[in-house]
Amino acid sequence: MTVSTPARIRIFDTTLRDGEQSPGFTMGAAQKVAFARALEELGVDVIEAGFPNSSPADYSAVQTIAREIRACTIAALARCHPADIDACAGALQHAHAPRIHVFISTSPLHRQHKLGMSRAQVLEHAVMGVSRARLHVDDVEFSAEDATRTEREFLVEVFEAAIEAGATTLNVPDTVGYATPGDMRALFDYLRSHVRGAERVVFSAHCHDDLGLGVANSLAAIEGGARQVECTINGIGERAGNAAMEELAMALKVRGAYYGADTGLDTRKLLATSRLLSRITGMQVQRNKAIVGLNAFAHESGIHQHGMLKHRDTYEIMRPQDVGWEDSQLVLGRHSGRAAVADRVRRLGYVLDDAQLDQLIVDAKALTQTQHVVTDRDLQRLVEGEAFGQGWRIAGMRLADEGGAAHARVELSDPSGRHVTQGAEGEGPVEALFAALSHATGVGFVLETYEVHSMGMGADARGEANLSARIDGELVTGQGTSRDVLQASAIAWLDVANRVLRERQPLREAVVA
């Protein structure tokens, strides 16, 4: 039996260019360089470092990345304009493996309304762009912007001209996320069979996610013969974003027998890279995000937990360690079942009879009314019969802006019911509020994430705050809801603080039955 070697898919990361230019994701030069190093460690093939002619800051960032990153091809973007191309050449002059990426719109909609050009003019600019880029570097990528809405015969004509001018990679962008997987596979099949010289170039796909099909379309392009995929960490990018690298890479790994293709990524570093991007941009991924979301390998449902305890493959199609997680999580919450609680208690070294286990489950369920999950420490205290107090609670709060500084004064009820009042100031109301809470409770921690959003609409809308902190290596999360978003933030902060205080209380020596 002959086993074929999987096709090698180049990963072209455009987080620093397409991703960074989208609203809310702007990065500083130092942040770009730090993230480029992470991409190098991850093992991406090409890093699109930026658009040098767009600003002096972008030029400088591309120049620094080109100088410092040695294990990847460094690409810079240019329109088919001489000034853009020459700026790329200047920024890339110290790159170990430079690539100039030139593009021009080709669809009738863009030709008419964006460029005001005829087919012949677009063709002329494409040839000029590729030819000029080849004067500077040997590796030139050409993109036909809005390719999926371009007439097929014209796309063939433009690509043939780009090859003759010296392009080494031809990119087929689904610029507005309009295509379907069937469209993408058929288009790549058509181009590879109709473009003269197709065997001399690498075909690439760049898919946006406007219809939620970015990854699916990228996989379909691979089925059609694409051997480079352009994507971003966490799927960031214009509008709804780009194909998410972590999802694409793991789809190829998990379904390798189907696709017959794989990447050169060290997928164990996907989670760390995702989290670095979140810290840099301040934009967190949703909890249920595939691969890198907090719930990606977490199970709370009793039915799912029971299956996981029997055989993990019942509810997981990949190992969490393969993408950077330490392990799966059987989260004990209000939906957890008897089997999961029994297993967790047994792992903690306790042996309970049926009546004791039943009581523990009742107590644990009651605890989920005031906190979202029940930790091992919580279970230990419940087994040992310790009652949980109510912890610190908000009794009142006042915020004011005086002389350019924000002031917060909080009144709290401590676990014994005594009231404590404390004030603090900060550069903004949230900073001042959290400082006052810290002074009042004696608890301090550095936030890793902080998010607020609205629940509901109109007069019934409520604010929800979610935050997390890494304490002794463990990620501790808190949540609060209120009609006032700052009060919701205070409740979420105290949710974490109360957990920290419980963790500090010494446990009695465990007695194993």
PDB file of C-alpha atoms in Angstrom, residues 13 24 52 59 62 88 125 133 135 142 177 182 194 217 287 344 399 403 482 502 505:
ATOM      1  CA  ASP A  13       0.045  35.454   8.052  1.00  0.00           C
ATOM      2  CA  GLY A  24      -9.738  48.686  17.041  1.00  0.00           C
ATOM      3  CA  PRO A  52       5.237  50.662   4.065  1.00  0.00           C
ATOM      4  CA  TYR A  59       7.587  51.756   7.048  1.00  0.00           C
ATOM      5  CA  VAL A  62       8.333  46.665   8.385  1.00  0.00           C
ATOM      6  CA  CYS A  88       8.472  48.204   0.001  1.00  0.00           C
ATOM      7  CA  HIS A 125      -0.913  48.501 -14.213  1.00  0.00           C
ATOM      8  CA  ALA A 133       8.753  44.713  -7.989  1.00  0.00           C
ATOM      9  CA  LEU A 135      13.607  44.854 -10.223  1.00  0.00           C
ATOM     10  CA  PHE A 142       0.396  39.365  -7.298  1.00  0.00           C
ATOM     11  CA  GLY A 177     -16.408  37.217   1.685  1.00  0.00           C
ATOM     12  CA  GLY A 182     -18.221  25.296  -4.037  1.00  0.00           C
ATOM     13  CA  HIS A 194      -6.604  27.488 -17.902  1.00  0.00           C
ATOM     14  CA  ASN A 217     -13.564  28.731   1.649  1.00  0.00           C
ATOM     15  CA  ARG A 287     -15.382  32.072  25.102  1.00  0.00           C
ATOM     16  CA  ARG A 344     -13.316  15.205  40.983  1.00  0.00           C
ATOM     17  CA  LEU A 399     -17.820  58.115  41.146  1.00  0.00           C
ATOM     18  CA  GLY A 403      -9.820  68.334  38.295  1.00  0.00           C
ATOM     19  CA  SER A 482     -26.282  45.423  36.852  1.00  0.00           C
ATOM     20  CA  ARG A 502     -11.198  31.863  50.122  1.00  0.00           C
ATOM     21  CA  GLN A 505      -7.835  30.465  54.101  1.00  0.00           C
TER      22      GLN A 505
END
